[in-house]
Amino acid sequence: MKLIFRYMGRYRAAVLLAMGIKLAGTMTELLLPYILEYMIDDVVPAGSLPRVVLWGLLMFAAAVVCRQLNVLANRRTVDNAHRISYDVRQDLFVKTANLPGSAFDELGLPSLISRMTSDSYNVQSAVQQLQSMCVRAPMLLLGGMVMTLAMDLPLAMILVVMLPVLLAVVFFVCAKGIPMYNTVQKRLDSVVRIMRENITGIRVVKALSKADYEKRRFAAANREMTNCDIKASTVMAIPGPLMQLCLNVGLTLVVVAGAWRVNEGLTRPGVILAFLTYFNMITMGVMGLSRIFMTLSKASASAGRIAEVLAAPDEQRVLRPGEALQPSGAGFLRFENVDFSYGKTGAGFAGGEREKALDHISFSLNRGESLGIIGPTGCGKTTIINLLMRFYDADAGGVFVDGRDVRSYDKDELHRKFGVAFQNDMVFQDTLGENIRFGRDLDEAALRRAAKDAMAAEYIDSLEDGLDHPAAIKGANLSGGQKQRLLVARALAGNPEILVLDDSSSALDYKTDAAMRRAIARSHGDSTVILIAQRVSSVMGMDHILVMDNGRCIGYGSHRELLENCPPYREIYETQMGAME
């Protein structure tokens, strides 16, 4: 709840104004039964029609003022709640975008999505309740109690005896409900994960006729979440009927005791009528408190999950000159005995220790040179890029760019040096031109040059609207090869110092792949190029080739050197090139 109050503090004046208006409206509402009692017991018996009309108009005016104040307060509370939820979602998005890789892996994408949507909505509901019902319900309860105590103390004692029991039930149930709603939100994470997997992989699901299997898998997760939600909602619903029963019993006792007191001349009829109205207000106050605690129970669980993301470590700290490592040799890009592991523990890890994704990796590139990285899936090729761009920090050793430890760079300063086409990169729902430009200050000529070098100009120019042609979400209206060439064009468009192509030509035929590499070498010869590929034909023209296997370097050198000195590379070459022949 601290998170909710912290965000409400940003709009302190607006929140206090809304609560003040709500308070004024509720106090006006509390005056209505008192005016009614006075009219019945004092004005009507006096037989003065003008006084009856005057007090009737006063009561009508009070009802109108009460209504208008409540409408105005509700509008302001809704507006404030939306503003605060906007801030929560915005901060969550910014935080998520800046999470280091380790924190992102730990939280998980489905969980981050549900925190951005379901949890932020629960917080919005709580903010709205805190501004309205948290003023109205206690005020109706306390104000009603004060008025009834002032009108008839013996009758009011019926309520005084019952209320502590009712409030104790509410607090006890809510203490049980918060942990249960935490569980519900975690189950929702699983539902979102399975849904996302199926939407993303719908073609595979259909192609392998696994729709029924996926339906059963989703149904199991959905059923588990639903059962948890039912349990939590059932527990939180207990106070409502119990309080209604107790209050109805209390109301019956008030009517019986009130009738007896009127018959004995101990009180007046108007007092009983006003007392019953206040009793209903007190009932609404208690029921309102029950709804508040139910909403706040959900919001407390959601706020805790949001706070967990916001409290996660930010982008890795930029090291000061005295803290950063110094390279032991020359070279524009250098890896020196780098070790790295993902996660903390995992099944199959010997002795619970982390399995190394990179094990003592070292290489050096001069400015303008090229490096090809080849090896089986999962051998650590992409991990090298993750460390080079400081998405993660190495466990040991040093990673250097332009003679500096990458940890000494500001994030934007480091990333401006790179142009990257990742293995599973994103095509956004926008025009082809905007997908290449990607928010950068690039003119159309630069876009066309990049498209030409990436061998994308041919299919772009064949379209009637060219660069203005719309791309669907994830490039669904483009072929695999078209998407890859579009992504390479995006990487080339900014004329980067370091060009990284991570398996970005796997969907291209050999001829197009070779033509693209020649165009890049011709137009971007000053760029230092790192090319990750599965095909020997893609890397054999690189200045240096790094052969990876299970996180280790098993070969490093030129194509000719590796053919002579690295049997695994020679085997890959003979297998692939022989198949081509």
Coordinates of C-alpha atoms in Angstrom, one line a residue:
M1 CA 0.0 0.0 0.0
K2 CA 3.0 2.3 0.4
L3 CA 3.3 2.4 -3.4
I4 CA -0.3 3.5 -3.8
F5 CA 0.0 6.3 -1.3
R6 CA 3.3 7.4 -2.9
Y7 CA 1.6 7.8 -6.3
M8 CA -1.4 9.5 -4.7
G9 CA 1.1 12.0 -3.2
R10 CA 2.0 13.2 -6.6
Y11 CA -1.5 14.6 -6.9
R12 CA -2.0 15.5 -3.3
A13 CA -3.9 18.7 -3.9
A14 CA -6.3 17.1 -6.4
V15 CA -6.9 14.1 -4.2
L16 CA -7.5 16.2 -1.1
L17 CA -9.9 18.4 -3.0
A18 CA -11.9 15.3 -4.2
M19 CA -12.0 13.9 -0.7
G20 CA -13.0 17.2 0.7
I21 CA -15.9 17.5 -1.8
K22 CA -16.9 13.9 -0.9
L23 CA -16.8 14.7 2.8
A24 CA -19.0 17.8 2.3
G25 CA -21.5 15.7 0.3
T26 CA -21.7 13.0 2.9
M27 CA -22.1 15.5 5.7
T28 CA -25.0 17.1 3.8
E29 CA -26.5 13.6 3.4
L30 CA -26.3 13.1 7.1
L31 CA -28.4 16.3 7.7
L32 CA -31.4 14.9 5.7
P33 CA -32.7 12.5 8.4
Y34 CA -32.2 15.2 11.1
I35 CA -34.3 17.7 9.0
L36 CA -37.0 15.1 8.5
E37 CA -37.1 14.4 12.3
Y38 CA -37.4 18.1 13.1
M39 CA -40.3 18.5 10.5
I40 CA -42.2 15.5 11.8
D41 CA -41.8 16.3 15.5
D42 CA -41.7 20.1 15.6
V43 CA -42.8 21.8 12.3
V44 CA -45.8 19.7 11.3
P45 CA -47.4 19.6 14.9
A46 CA -47.2 23.5 14.9
G47 CA -49.6 23.6 12.0
S48 CA -47.8 26.3 10.2
L49 CA -48.0 25.7 6.4
P50 CA -45.3 28.3 5.6
R51 CA -42.9 26.6 8.0
V52 CA -43.6 23.2 6.5
V53 CA -43.0 24.6 2.9
L54 CA -39.8 26.4 4.1
W55 CA -38.3 23.3 5.8
G56 CA -39.5 21.1 2.8
L57 CA -37.6 23.4 0.4
L58 CA -34.6 23.3 2.7
M59 CA -34.6 19.5 2.7
F60 CA -35.0 19.5 -1.1
A61 CA -32.1 21.9 -1.4
A62 CA -29.9 19.8 0.9
A63 CA -30.7 16.7 -1.3
V64 CA -29.8 18.5 -4.5
V65 CA -26.6 19.9 -3.0
C66 CA -25.7 16.4 -1.7
R67 CA -26.3 14.9 -5.1
Q68 CA -24.3 17.5 -7.0
L69 CA -21.4 17.3 -4.5
N70 CA -21.3 13.5 -4.8
V71 CA -21.3 13.7 -8.7
L72 CA -18.5 16.3 -8.7
A73 CA -16.5 14.3 -6.2
N74 CA -17.0 11.1 -8.2
R75 CA -15.8 12.8 -11.4
R76 CA -12.7 14.0 -9.7
T77 CA -11.9 10.7 -8.1
V78 CA -12.2 8.9 -11.4
D79 CA -10.0 11.5 -13.1
N80 CA -7.4 11.3 -10.3
A81 CA -7.5 7.4 -10.4
H82 CA -6.8 7.4 -14.2
R83 CA -4.0 9.9 -13.9
I84 CA -2.3 7.8 -11.1
S85 CA -2.8 4.5 -13.0
Y86 CA -1.3 6.2 -16.1
D87 CA 1.8 7.1 -14.0
V88 CA 2.0 3.5 -12.6
R89 CA 1.9 2.0 -16.1
Q90 CA 4.3 4.5 -17.5
D91 CA 6.8 3.9 -14.7
L92 CA 6.4 0.2 -15.1
F93 CA 7.0 0.4 -18.8
V94 CA 10.1 2.6 -18.4
K95 CA 11.4 0.3 -15.6
T96 CA 10.8 -2.8 -17.7
A97 CA 12.6 -1.2 -20.7
N98 CA 15.6 -0.5 -18.5
L99 CA 15.7 -3.8 -16.6
P100 CA 19.1 -5.6 -16.9
G101 CA 18.8 -9.0 -18.5
S102 CA 19.2 -10.9 -15.2
A103 CA 16.2 -9.1 -13.6
F104 CA 14.1 -9.5 -16.8
D105 CA 14.8 -13.2 -16.8
E106 CA 13.9 -13.5 -13.1
L107 CA 10.6 -11.7 -13.4
G108 CA 9.5 -13.2 -16.7
L109 CA 7.7 -11.6 -19.6
P110 CA 4.2 -13.0 -18.8
S111 CA 4.4 -11.8 -15.2
L112 CA 5.5 -8.3 -16.4
I113 CA 2.6 -8.2 -18.8
S114 CA 0.0 -9.1 -16.1
R115 CA 1.6 -6.5 -13.7
M116 CA 1.3 -3.9 -16.4
T117 CA -2.4 -4.8 -17.0
S118 CA -4.3 -6.6 -14.3
D119 CA -2.2 -5.3 -11.3
S120 CA -2.2 -1.7 -12.5
Y121 CA -6.1 -1.9 -12.9
N122 CA -6.4 -3.2 -9.3
V123 CA -4.3 -0.2 -8.1
Q124 CA -6.5 2.1 -10.1
S125 CA -9.7 0.7 -8.5
A126 CA -8.1 1.1 -5.0
V127 CA -7.1 4.7 -5.7
Q128 CA -10.7 5.4 -6.7
Q129 CA -12.1 3.7 -3.6
L130 CA -9.6 5.5 -1.3
Q131 CA -10.8 8.8 -2.5
S132 CA -14.6 8.1 -2.4
M133 CA -15.7 5.2 -0.3
C134 CA -12.9 5.6 2.2
V135 CA -14.4 9.0 3.0
R136 CA -18.1 8.2 2.5
A137 CA -18.2 4.8 4.3
P138 CA -16.5 5.8 7.6
M139 CA -18.3 9.2 7.6
L140 CA -21.7 7.4 7.2
L141 CA -20.7 5.0 10.0
L142 CA -19.3 7.5 12.4
G143 CA -21.7 10.3 11.6
G144 CA -24.7 8.0 11.8
M145 CA -23.4 6.8 15.2
V146 CA -23.0 10.3 16.5
M147 CA -26.4 11.4 15.4
T148 CA -28.1 8.3 16.8
L149 CA -26.3 8.7 20.1
A150 CA -27.4 12.3 20.3
M151 CA -31.0 11.4 19.4
D152 CA -31.6 8.3 21.6
L153 CA -28.8 6.8 23.6
P154 CA -30.5 3.5 24.7
L155 CA -31.4 2.6 21.1
A156 CA -27.9 3.6 19.9
M157 CA -26.4 1.1 22.3
I158 CA -27.7 -1.7 20.1
L159 CA -25.4 -0.5 17.4
V160 CA -22.5 0.2 19.7
V161 CA -22.6 -3.5 20.9
M162 CA -22.8 -4.9 17.4
L163 CA -20.2 -2.8 15.5
P164 CA -17.0 -4.1 17.1
V165 CA -18.0 -7.7 16.2
L166 CA -18.7 -6.8 12.6
L167 CA -15.5 -4.8 12.2
A168 CA -13.4 -7.6 13.7
V169 CA -14.9 -10.0 11.1
V170 CA -14.0 -7.7 8.3
F171 CA -10.4 -7.2 9.4
F172 CA -9.9 -10.9 10.1
V173 CA -11.2 -12.0 6.6
C174 CA -9.2 -9.3 4.8
A175 CA -6.0 -10.5 6.6
K176 CA -6.7 -14.0 5.1
G177 CA -7.7 -12.6 1.7
I178 CA -4.5 -10.7 0.8
P179 CA -2.2 -13.8 0.5
M180 CA -4.9 -15.6 -1.5
Y181 CA -5.1 -12.7 -4.0
N182 CA -1.3 -12.9 -4.3
T183 CA -1.7 -16.5 -5.4
V184 CA -4.4 -15.5 -7.9
Q185 CA -2.1 -13.0 -9.6
K186 CA 0.6 -15.6 -9.8
R187 CA -1.8 -18.1 -11.4
L188 CA -2.7 -15.3 -13.8
D189 CA 0.9 -15.0 -14.8
S190 CA 0.8 -18.7 -15.9
V191 CA -2.4 -18.1 -17.9
V192 CA -0.8 -15.1 -19.7
R193 CA 2.3 -17.1 -20.4
I194 CA 0.5 -20.0 -22.0
M195 CA -1.8 -17.6 -24.0
R196 CA 1.3 -15.6 -25.2
E197 CA 3.0 -18.8 -26.3
N198 CA 0.0 -20.0 -28.2
I199 CA -0.6 -16.7 -29.9
T200 CA 3.0 -16.4 -30.9
G201 CA 3.3 -20.0 -32.0
I202 CA -0.1 -20.4 -33.5
R203 CA 1.3 -21.6 -36.8
V204 CA 3.3 -24.3 -35.2
V205 CA 0.3 -25.4 -33.1
K206 CA -1.9 -25.7 -36.2
A207 CA 0.8 -27.3 -38.3
L208 CA 1.4 -30.1 -35.8
S209 CA -2.3 -30.5 -35.0
K210 CA -1.8 -29.7 -31.3
A211 CA -4.7 -27.3 -30.9
D212 CA -6.6 -29.8 -28.7
Y213 CA -3.4 -30.4 -26.6
E214 CA -2.9 -26.6 -26.1
K215 CA -6.6 -26.2 -25.3
R216 CA -6.2 -28.7 -22.5
R217 CA -3.0 -27.1 -21.2
F218 CA -4.7 -23.6 -21.2
A219 CA -7.8 -25.1 -19.6
A220 CA -5.7 -26.6 -16.8
A221 CA -4.0 -23.2 -16.0
N222 CA -7.3 -21.3 -16.4
R223 CA -9.0 -23.7 -14.1
E224 CA -6.3 -23.4 -11.5
M225 CA -6.5 -19.7 -11.6
T226 CA -10.3 -19.7 -11.5
N227 CA -10.3 -22.0 -8.5
C228 CA -7.9 -19.8 -6.6
D229 CA -10.0 -16.8 -7.5
I230 CA -13.2 -18.5 -6.3
K231 CA -11.5 -19.4 -3.0
A232 CA -10.3 -15.9 -2.5
S233 CA -13.6 -14.3 -3.5
T234 CA -15.5 -16.8 -1.3
V235 CA -13.4 -15.8 1.8
M236 CA -13.8 -12.1 1.0
A237 CA -17.6 -12.5 0.6
I238 CA -18.1 -13.9 4.1
P239 CA -18.5 -10.5 5.8
G240 CA -21.3 -9.3 3.6
P241 CA -24.1 -11.8 4.5
L242 CA -22.9 -12.0 8.1
M243 CA -23.0 -8.2 8.5
Q244 CA -26.3 -8.0 6.7
L245 CA -27.8 -10.6 9.1
C246 CA -26.4 -8.9 12.2
L247 CA -27.6 -5.5 11.0
N248 CA -31.1 -6.8 10.1
V249 CA -31.3 -8.3 13.6
G250 CA -30.2 -5.0 15.0
L251 CA -32.8 -3.1 12.9
T252 CA -35.5 -5.4 14.2
L253 CA -34.4 -4.8 17.8
V254 CA -34.4 -1.0 17.1
V255 CA -38.0 -1.1 15.7
V256 CA -39.3 -3.2 18.6
A257 CA -37.5 -1.2 21.2
G258 CA -38.4 2.1 19.5
A259 CA -42.1 1.2 19.3
W260 CA -42.0 0.4 23.0
R261 CA -40.3 3.7 23.9
V262 CA -42.7 5.7 21.8
N263 CA -45.6 3.9 23.5
E264 CA -44.1 4.7 26.9
G265 CA -43.5 8.4 25.9
L266 CA -39.8 8.1 26.2
T267 CA -39.1 9.3 22.6
R268 CA -40.9 10.8 19.7
P269 CA -42.0 9.2 16.4
G270 CA -39.8 11.5 14.2
V271 CA -36.8 10.3 16.2
I272 CA -37.6 6.7 15.4
L273 CA -38.0 7.5 11.7
A274 CA -34.8 9.4 11.6
F275 CA -33.1 6.7 13.6
L276 CA -34.1 4.0 11.1
T277 CA -32.7 6.2 8.3
Y278 CA -29.5 6.6 10.1
F279 CA -29.4 2.9 10.8
N280 CA -29.6 2.3 7.0
M281 CA -26.8 4.8 6.5
I282 CA -24.7 3.0 9.1
T283 CA -25.5 -0.3 7.3
M284 CA -24.3 1.3 4.0
G285 CA -21.1 2.5 5.8
V286 CA -20.3 -1.0 7.2
M287 CA -21.0 -2.6 3.8
G288 CA -18.9 0.0 2.2
L289 CA -16.0 -0.8 4.5
S290 CA -16.4 -4.4 3.5
R291 CA -16.1 -3.5 -0.2
I292 CA -13.2 -1.2 0.6
F293 CA -11.3 -4.0 2.3
M294 CA -12.0 -6.4 -0.5
T295 CA -10.7 -3.9 -3.1
L296 CA -7.7 -3.0 -0.9
S297 CA -6.9 -6.6 -0.4
K298 CA -6.6 -7.1 -4.2
A299 CA -4.8 -3.8 -4.5
S300 CA -2.3 -4.6 -1.8
A301 CA -1.3 -7.8 -3.5
S302 CA -1.1 -6.1 -6.9
A303 CA 0.8 -3.1 -5.4
G304 CA 3.4 -5.5 -3.9
R305 CA 3.9 -7.1 -7.3
I306 CA 4.3 -3.7 -9.0
A307 CA 6.7 -2.5 -6.2
E308 CA 8.8 -5.6 -6.8
V309 CA 9.4 -4.5 -10.4
L310 CA 10.0 -0.9 -9.5
A311 CA 12.5 -1.9 -6.8
A312 CA 14.4 -4.3 -9.1
P313 CA 17.9 -3.1 -9.9
D314 CA 18.1 -0.6 -12.7
E315 CA 20.5 -0.7 -15.6
Q316 CA 23.9 -1.8 -14.3
R317 CA 25.8 1.0 -12.6
V318 CA 28.3 2.9 -14.7
L319 CA 31.8 2.4 -13.3
R320 CA 34.0 5.3 -12.6
P321 CA 37.5 5.4 -14.2
G322 CA 39.2 4.1 -11.1
E323 CA 36.8 1.1 -10.9
A324 CA 36.8 0.0 -14.5
L325 CA 39.2 -2.6 -15.9
Q326 CA 41.9 -1.7 -18.4
P327 CA 42.6 -3.9 -21.4
S328 CA 45.9 -5.8 -21.4
G329 CA 46.4 -5.3 -25.1
A330 CA 45.4 -3.3 -28.2
G331 CA 42.2 -3.8 -30.2
F332 CA 38.9 -2.0 -30.8
L333 CA 36.9 -4.9 -29.4
R334 CA 38.4 -7.2 -26.9
F335 CA 37.2 -10.2 -24.8
E336 CA 39.7 -11.2 -22.1
N337 CA 39.1 -14.5 -20.3
V338 CA 35.3 -13.9 -20.0
D339 CA 33.2 -16.3 -18.0
F340 CA 29.4 -15.9 -17.8
S341 CA 26.4 -17.9 -16.5
Y342 CA 22.7 -17.3 -16.8
G343 CA 20.5 -17.5 -13.6
K344 CA 21.5 -18.7 -10.2
T345 CA 20.7 -22.4 -9.9
G346 CA 18.9 -24.9 -12.1
A347 CA 18.2 -28.6 -12.6
G348 CA 21.2 -30.5 -13.8
F349 CA 23.7 -28.0 -12.5
A350 CA 26.5 -29.9 -10.7
G351 CA 26.5 -29.2 -7.1
G352 CA 23.9 -26.5 -7.6
E353 CA 26.5 -24.3 -9.3
R354 CA 25.7 -22.3 -12.3
E355 CA 26.4 -23.8 -15.7
K356 CA 28.7 -21.6 -17.7
A357 CA 27.3 -20.1 -20.9
L358 CA 30.8 -18.7 -21.7
D359 CA 34.0 -20.3 -20.4
H360 CA 37.3 -18.3 -20.8
I361 CA 36.4 -16.6 -24.1
S362 CA 39.1 -14.3 -25.5
F363 CA 39.5 -12.5 -28.8
S364 CA 40.5 -9.1 -30.2
L365 CA 39.3 -7.1 -33.3
N366 CA 40.8 -4.0 -34.7
R367 CA 38.6 -1.2 -36.0
G368 CA 37.1 -2.2 -39.4
E369 CA 37.9 -5.9 -39.1
S370 CA 35.2 -8.6 -39.2
L371 CA 34.5 -11.6 -37.0
G372 CA 32.4 -14.6 -37.8
I373 CA 31.0 -16.7 -35.0
I374 CA 29.8 -20.2 -35.8
G375 CA 28.7 -23.2 -33.7
P376 CA 25.8 -25.3 -32.7
T377 CA 22.6 -23.9 -31.2
G378 CA 23.0 -22.9 -27.5
C379 CA 26.8 -22.8 -27.6
G380 CA 27.0 -19.1 -26.5
K381 CA 27.1 -17.2 -29.7
T382 CA 24.4 -14.7 -28.9
T383 CA 25.7 -14.5 -25.3
I384 CA 28.8 -12.8 -26.6
I385 CA 26.7 -10.1 -28.1
N386 CA 24.7 -9.7 -24.9
L387 CA 27.9 -9.1 -22.9
L388 CA 29.4 -6.8 -25.6
M389 CA 26.3 -4.6 -25.5
R390 CA 26.1 -4.9 -21.7
F391 CA 22.7 -6.5 -21.5
Y392 CA 24.4 -8.7 -18.8
D393 CA 27.7 -8.2 -17.0
A394 CA 30.4 -10.9 -17.2
D395 CA 31.0 -13.0 -14.1
A396 CA 34.8 -12.8 -14.7
G397 CA 37.2 -11.3 -17.2
G398 CA 36.8 -8.1 -19.2
V399 CA 34.8 -6.9 -22.2
F400 CA 36.2 -3.8 -23.9
V401 CA 35.0 -1.5 -26.6
D402 CA 37.4 1.1 -28.1
G403 CA 39.8 0.6 -25.2
R404 CA 37.3 1.0 -22.5
D405 CA 35.5 -1.4 -20.1
V406 CA 31.9 -1.6 -21.4
R407 CA 30.8 -1.0 -17.8
S408 CA 32.3 2.5 -17.9
Y409 CA 30.0 3.5 -20.7
D410 CA 26.7 5.2 -20.2
K411 CA 24.0 2.9 -21.7
D412 CA 23.1 5.2 -24.6
E413 CA 26.7 6.1 -25.3
L414 CA 27.6 2.5 -25.7
H415 CA 24.5 1.5 -27.7
R416 CA 24.9 4.4 -30.2
K417 CA 28.0 2.6 -31.5
F418 CA 26.0 -0.4 -32.5
G419 CA 23.7 -1.4 -35.4
V420 CA 22.1 -4.7 -34.6
A421 CA 19.9 -7.2 -36.3
F422 CA 19.1 -9.9 -33.7
Q423 CA 18.1 -13.5 -34.4
N424 CA 14.4 -13.0 -33.5
D425 CA 14.1 -9.3 -33.9
M426 CA 10.8 -7.4 -34.1
V427 CA 9.1 -5.9 -37.1
F428 CA 6.6 -3.3 -35.8
Q429 CA 3.2 -2.4 -37.0
D430 CA 4.2 0.6 -39.1
T431 CA 5.5 1.4 -42.5
L432 CA 8.6 -0.3 -43.9
G433 CA 10.3 3.1 -43.9
E434 CA 9.6 3.7 -40.3
N435 CA 10.7 0.2 -39.4
I436 CA 14.1 1.0 -40.9
R437 CA 14.2 4.6 -39.5
F438 CA 13.1 3.4 -36.0
G439 CA 12.7 6.8 -34.5
R440 CA 16.1 8.1 -35.7
D441 CA 16.7 11.4 -37.6
L442 CA 17.3 9.8 -41.0
D443 CA 16.3 11.1 -44.3
E444 CA 14.7 9.0 -47.1
A445 CA 18.0 8.8 -49.0
A446 CA 19.7 7.1 -46.0
L447 CA 16.7 4.6 -45.7
R448 CA 17.0 3.7 -49.4
R449 CA 20.8 3.2 -49.2
A450 CA 20.4 0.9 -46.2
A451 CA 17.6 -1.0 -48.0
K452 CA 19.8 -1.3 -51.1
D453 CA 22.8 -2.7 -49.1
A454 CA 20.5 -5.1 -47.3
M455 CA 19.1 -6.4 -50.6
A456 CA 15.7 -5.1 -49.5
A457 CA 15.3 -2.4 -52.2
E458 CA 14.2 -4.9 -54.9
Y459 CA 11.0 -6.0 -53.1
I460 CA 10.4 -2.6 -51.5
D461 CA 10.5 -0.8 -54.9
S462 CA 8.2 -3.4 -56.4
L463 CA 5.5 -2.3 -54.0
E464 CA 3.2 0.4 -55.2
D465 CA 3.7 2.5 -52.0
G466 CA 7.3 1.5 -51.5
L467 CA 8.7 2.6 -48.1
D468 CA 5.2 3.7 -47.1
H469 CA 3.9 0.1 -47.4
P470 CA 2.4 -0.9 -44.1
A471 CA 4.0 -3.8 -42.2
A472 CA 1.6 -5.9 -40.0
I473 CA 2.3 -6.9 -36.4
K474 CA 5.5 -8.9 -36.3
G475 CA 5.8 -8.5 -40.1
A476 CA 3.0 -11.1 -40.7
N477 CA 2.5 -9.8 -44.2
L478 CA 6.2 -10.3 -45.1
S479 CA 8.1 -13.4 -45.9
G480 CA 10.9 -14.6 -43.6
G481 CA 13.6 -13.4 -46.1
Q482 CA 11.9 -10.0 -46.5
K483 CA 11.7 -9.5 -42.7
Q484 CA 15.4 -10.4 -42.3
R485 CA 16.5 -8.0 -45.0
L486 CA 14.3 -5.2 -43.5
L487 CA 16.0 -5.8 -40.1
V488 CA 19.5 -5.7 -41.6
A489 CA 18.5 -2.4 -43.3
R490 CA 17.5 -1.1 -39.9
A491 CA 20.9 -2.0 -38.5
L492 CA 22.8 -0.4 -41.5
A493 CA 20.8 2.8 -41.7
G494 CA 22.7 4.6 -38.9
N495 CA 26.1 3.8 -40.3
P496 CA 27.2 2.2 -37.0
E497 CA 30.8 1.8 -35.8
I498 CA 30.0 -1.8 -34.8
L499 CA 27.6 -3.9 -37.0
V500 CA 26.2 -7.1 -35.4
L501 CA 24.2 -9.5 -37.5
D502 CA 23.0 -12.4 -35.3
D503 CA 21.9 -15.2 -37.7
S504 CA 20.1 -12.6 -39.8
S505 CA 20.5 -14.3 -43.1
S506 CA 19.2 -17.8 -42.3
A507 CA 16.0 -17.3 -44.4
L508 CA 18.0 -16.0 -47.4
D509 CA 19.2 -18.1 -50.3
Y510 CA 23.0 -18.4 -50.8
K511 CA 23.1 -15.9 -53.7
T512 CA 21.2 -13.2 -51.8
D513 CA 23.2 -13.8 -48.7
A514 CA 26.5 -13.4 -50.6
A515 CA 25.3 -10.3 -52.4
M516 CA 24.3 -8.7 -49.1
R517 CA 27.7 -9.4 -47.5
R518 CA 29.5 -7.9 -50.5
A519 CA 27.3 -4.8 -50.4
I520 CA 28.0 -4.4 -46.6
A521 CA 31.7 -4.8 -47.2
R522 CA 31.7 -2.2 -50.0
S523 CA 29.5 0.4 -48.3
H524 CA 30.3 -0.2 -44.6
G525 CA 34.0 -1.1 -44.8
D526 CA 34.8 1.2 -41.8
S527 CA 32.4 -0.7 -39.5
T528 CA 33.6 -3.5 -37.3
V529 CA 31.4 -6.4 -38.2
I530 CA 30.4 -9.4 -36.0
L531 CA 28.4 -12.0 -37.9
I532 CA 26.8 -14.9 -36.2
A533 CA 25.7 -17.7 -38.6
Q534 CA 25.1 -21.4 -38.9
R535 CA 26.5 -21.6 -42.5
V536 CA 30.2 -21.7 -43.2
S537 CA 29.5 -19.8 -46.5
S538 CA 28.4 -16.8 -44.4
V539 CA 31.5 -16.6 -42.3
M540 CA 34.3 -17.9 -44.5
G541 CA 35.1 -14.4 -45.8
M542 CA 35.5 -12.9 -42.4
D543 CA 38.9 -11.7 -41.2
H544 CA 38.5 -13.9 -38.1
I545 CA 36.3 -16.8 -37.2
L546 CA 35.4 -17.9 -33.7
V547 CA 34.2 -21.6 -33.5
M548 CA 32.1 -22.2 -30.3
D549 CA 31.0 -25.3 -28.6
N550 CA 29.2 -25.6 -25.2
G551 CA 30.4 -22.1 -24.2
R552 CA 34.0 -22.7 -25.1
C553 CA 36.2 -21.5 -28.0
I554 CA 37.4 -24.6 -29.9
G555 CA 38.9 -22.7 -32.8
Y556 CA 40.0 -19.1 -33.7
G557 CA 41.6 -17.8 -36.9
S558 CA 41.0 -17.3 -40.6
H559 CA 39.0 -19.7 -42.7
R560 CA 42.2 -21.2 -44.1
E561 CA 43.8 -21.6 -40.7
L562 CA 40.7 -23.3 -39.3
L563 CA 40.5 -25.7 -42.1
E564 CA 44.1 -26.8 -41.3
N565 CA 43.9 -26.6 -37.5
C566 CA 40.3 -27.1 -36.3
P567 CA 38.8 -30.5 -37.1
P568 CA 35.2 -29.5 -36.0
Y569 CA 35.3 -26.5 -38.3
R570 CA 36.6 -28.6 -41.2
E571 CA 33.9 -31.2 -40.6
I572 CA 31.2 -28.5 -40.7
Y573 CA 32.7 -27.0 -43.9
E574 CA 32.9 -30.4 -45.6
T575 CA 29.4 -31.3 -44.6
Q576 CA 27.8 -28.1 -45.8
M577 CA 29.9 -27.3 -48.8
G578 CA 29.7 -30.9 -49.9
A579 CA 25.9 -30.8 -49.7
M580 CA 25.9 -27.7 -51.9
E581 CA 27.9 -29.5 -54.5

